[in-house]
Amino acid sequence: MNHPARGGATCVSGVGIMRGMSTSEDSSLTALTALTTLRAELEAERAARRALEAERAALAERNRRLDHLVRELRQALYGRKSEKLTADERQLAFEDLETAVAEVEVAPTEARTARTASTPAHAQRNIGRLPADLPRIERVVEPRSTLCPCGCGEMARIGEDRTERLDIIPAQLRVIVTVRPRYACRRCKSAVVQAQAPARLIEGGLPTEALIAHVLVSKYADHLPLYRQAQIFARSGVTLDRSTLAGWVGKAAFHLGPIVDRMTAELKRSERLFMDETPAPVLDPGRGKTKTGYLWALARDDRRWGGADPPAVVYAYAPGRGAEHPQRILDGFSGVLQVDGYAAYKAVSRGRGPDAPLRLAHCWAHGRRKLREVFDSDASPIAAEGLRRIAELYAIEAEIRGLGADARVAARKARSASLVAAFRAWLDAARARVSAKSRVGEKLGYFAGHWDGLILFLDDGRIEMDTNPVENAIRPLTLNRKNALFAGHDEGGRAWARIASLIETAKMNGVEPFAWLTATLQAVAAGHPARRIDELLPWNFKPPSS
């Protein structure tokens, strides 16, 4: 009787046991899943930590290398050896160091891009904007399909993203074909009319004025000798002998001569000018080797104190470096001439009468370089002290640069005059302690021998402490000399001086040399009247509107 009950009880108890076993298994499975998840998360965290440690190590290495490159840049700018580097060598050092910096900086950017490929990176743009007058070529990149993936049909355009990149098309040669139709009357057959041929700078020649300007700028601004230009033309399929290009340059120099003469006359009207000279090797055909000519630079640059006269430089070629050459070049000028310590300038100044005085303002930078040479060679404490005192003067000049002449002279009298007086006292004491024939004694002698010219800047805010403006104007000539090696003749040196005067003056006034030369050569070819020659001066050039 009770067996069914017992059996039922037994059945119920078995169900409970099965249910308990099922619950236990579920708990174990849940725990196992949680453990697996935790392990995966832990492994992900470890991987992320390893990635962060690797990134940290990479950043540390990047910072170490950047610190090294910064030290190299400072060494190139301010180190003891920087004074021994030419401007070209410094620029080359800067280029290589800046290239290395860019290489270091792009590495972490690429690494971040690889890690976050799904996240669009912000575009790295160069500071500034591309000129608005450059032609724009738009390329529209459309999606493969503009149909809605949901099947709704054609999608509507709701906006756009625009990016700009700077592109280049290599120089393209073309032929200008001038067609002049002739017209005649069919009835009387006695009248024939035809338009007059457009004016050319070189009658019967191949080049347009723009091509001549291109050759001139390439030679005298970009320092490409004519034989290299001939090679470049040949790569474009045009054979032009170097002698042909030289003929174009010579004819252009002749036609541009009156403009250079007018610039020279304009400069000599100034009250203050800079002057310097640089060697210009010239081939001596009679001896089969080169001789040393000189390019003398006469410059005006009043931008440091806001002067109204436009900056300009005129070069004059001379076969030597004697005093007769600056005397001839300076004929008609009187006033303050800022120069280095070359004795020829003193000879010219002494030969002037009271009706055309020439006062020489000498250059502190030249004296500073002399002391730097001594300091670099033997770490002379006397040279170090002189450099420190001169640096104090230059610090004041840096602060007052750009102020008017009156403000500059007031600051110099208030702050620089006492430093100059202290420098003179130190100079006399230092010269008394060393032999005048020693290296440091010779360098100190520069300051003593040119003292009147060195202190001239204290009484006139329009005078500079150094001749750096004219040295900057000479630097392009040295680049051209390195590339061309030498001029082929004295006449080549004169053409060199003439064209370089125009190109460098254009650059000093912010005028694009090719555009100005093209317009000027076209005006000369068209018979521009001599009485309006001032319109052709570089600083009066007005480029055509876009």
mmCIF file of N, CA, C and O in Angstrom, residues 199-201 208-211 256 515-528 536:
data_model
loop_
_atom_site.group_PDB
_atom_site.id
_atom_site.type_symbol
_atom_site.label_atom_id
_atom_site.label_comp_id
_atom_site.label_asym_id
_atom_site.label_seq_id
_atom_site.Cartn_x
_atom_site.Cartn_y
_atom_site.Cartn_z
ATOM 1 N N ALA A 199 57.603 94.248 -81.679
ATOM 2 C CA ALA A 199 58.984 94.596 -81.341
ATOM 3 C C ALA A 199 59.673 93.426 -80.650
ATOM 4 O O ALA A 199 59.051 92.672 -79.885
ATOM 5 N N ARG A 200 60.960 93.270 -80.922
ATOM 6 C CA ARG A 200 61.763 92.231 -80.287
ATOM 7 C C ARG A 200 63.018 92.860 -79.707
ATOM 8 O O ARG A 200 63.574 93.789 -80.283
ATOM 9 N N LEU A 201 63.452 92.317 -78.596
ATOM 10 C CA LEU A 201 64.699 92.808 -78.029
ATOM 11 C C LEU A 201 65.863 92.404 -78.920
ATOM 12 O O LEU A 201 66.782 93.186 -79.151
ATOM 13 N N THR A 208 61.928 84.871 -76.913
ATOM 14 C CA THR A 208 61.059 85.946 -76.450
ATOM 15 C C THR A 208 61.748 86.644 -75.285
ATOM 16 O O THR A 208 62.740 86.151 -74.728
ATOM 17 N N GLU A 209 61.208 87.784 -74.897
ATOM 18 C CA GLU A 209 61.788 88.503 -73.758
ATOM 19 C C GLU A 209 61.661 87.679 -72.472
ATOM 20 O O GLU A 209 62.514 87.742 -71.588
ATOM 21 N N ALA A 210 60.580 86.888 -72.374
ATOM 22 C CA ALA A 210 60.410 86.039 -71.191
ATOM 23 C C ALA A 210 61.498 84.975 -71.119
ATOM 24 O O ALA A 210 62.014 84.663 -70.030
ATOM 25 N N LEU A 211 61.882 84.400 -72.254
ATOM 26 C CA LEU A 211 62.937 83.384 -72.247
ATOM 27 C C LEU A 211 64.279 84.010 -71.878
ATOM 28 O O LEU A 211 65.064 83.417 -71.129
ATOM 29 N N LEU A 256 69.912 96.796 -70.776
ATOM 30 C CA LEU A 256 69.558 97.123 -69.390
ATOM 31 C C LEU A 256 70.552 98.084 -68.746
ATOM 32 O O LEU A 256 70.314 98.564 -67.632
ATOM 33 N N ALA A 515 59.429 88.264 -63.240
ATOM 34 C CA ALA A 515 58.303 89.087 -63.710
ATOM 35 C C ALA A 515 58.787 90.487 -64.070
ATOM 36 O O ALA A 515 58.386 91.044 -65.106
ATOM 37 N N TRP A 516 59.658 91.056 -63.228
ATOM 38 C CA TRP A 516 60.139 92.417 -63.509
ATOM 39 C C TRP A 516 61.018 92.437 -64.764
ATOM 40 O O TRP A 516 60.880 93.313 -65.608
ATOM 41 N N LEU A 517 61.931 91.486 -64.881
ATOM 42 C CA LEU A 517 62.808 91.460 -66.051
ATOM 43 C C LEU A 517 62.012 91.261 -67.335
ATOM 44 O O LEU A 517 62.290 91.906 -68.357
ATOM 45 N N THR A 518 61.021 90.379 -67.310
ATOM 46 C CA THR A 518 60.209 90.152 -68.504
ATOM 47 C C THR A 518 59.511 91.437 -68.926
ATOM 48 O O THR A 518 59.567 91.843 -70.099
ATOM 49 N N ALA A 519 58.844 92.086 -67.967
ATOM 50 C CA ALA A 519 58.129 93.321 -68.284
ATOM 51 C C ALA A 519 59.090 94.415 -68.748
ATOM 52 O O ALA A 519 58.787 95.181 -69.668
ATOM 53 N N THR A 520 60.259 94.499 -68.122
ATOM 54 C CA THR A 520 61.220 95.550 -68.472
ATOM 55 C C THR A 520 61.817 95.317 -69.854
ATOM 56 O O THR A 520 61.944 96.259 -70.660
ATOM 57 N N LEU A 521 62.184 94.082 -70.162
ATOM 58 C CA LEU A 521 62.736 93.787 -71.485
ATOM 59 C C LEU A 521 61.691 94.028 -72.571
ATOM 60 O O LEU A 521 62.024 94.516 -73.666
ATOM 61 N N GLN A 522 60.444 93.705 -72.289
ATOM 62 C CA GLN A 522 59.383 93.977 -73.260
ATOM 63 C C GLN A 522 59.209 95.481 -73.467
ATOM 64 O O GLN A 522 59.013 95.938 -74.598
ATOM 65 N N ALA A 523 59.301 96.239 -72.376
ATOM 66 C CA ALA A 523 59.171 97.697 -72.498
ATOM 67 C C ALA A 523 60.344 98.280 -73.277
ATOM 68 O O ALA A 523 60.160 99.172 -74.127
ATOM 69 N N VAL A 524 61.551 97.794 -73.023
ATOM 70 C CA VAL A 524 62.726 98.284 -73.748
ATOM 71 C C VAL A 524 62.596 97.945 -75.229
ATOM 72 O O VAL A 524 62.887 98.780 -76.108
ATOM 73 N N ALA A 525 62.155 96.724 -75.534
ATOM 74 C CA ALA A 525 61.992 96.327 -76.932
ATOM 75 C C ALA A 525 60.955 97.186 -77.638
ATOM 76 O O ALA A 525 61.078 97.473 -78.838
ATOM 77 N N ALA A 526 59.935 97.600 -76.891
ATOM 78 C CA ALA A 526 58.876 98.423 -77.479
ATOM 79 C C ALA A 526 59.249 99.887 -77.574
ATOM 80 O O ALA A 526 58.432 100.712 -78.000
ATOM 81 N N GLY A 527 60.486 100.250 -77.165
ATOM 82 C CA GLY A 527 60.938 101.635 -77.292
ATOM 83 C C GLY A 527 60.516 102.526 -76.155
ATOM 84 O O GLY A 527 60.105 103.675 -76.379
ATOM 85 N N HIS A 528 60.619 102.042 -74.929
ATOM 86 C CA HIS A 528 60.257 102.859 -73.767
ATOM 87 C C HIS A 528 61.088 104.146 -73.772
ATOM 88 O O HIS A 528 62.316 104.097 -73.890
ATOM 89 N N LEU A 536 60.951 102.180 -64.916
ATOM 90 C CA LEU A 536 61.495 100.833 -65.077
ATOM 91 C C LEU A 536 62.363 100.393 -63.908
ATOM 92 O O LEU A 536 62.831 99.254 -63.892
#
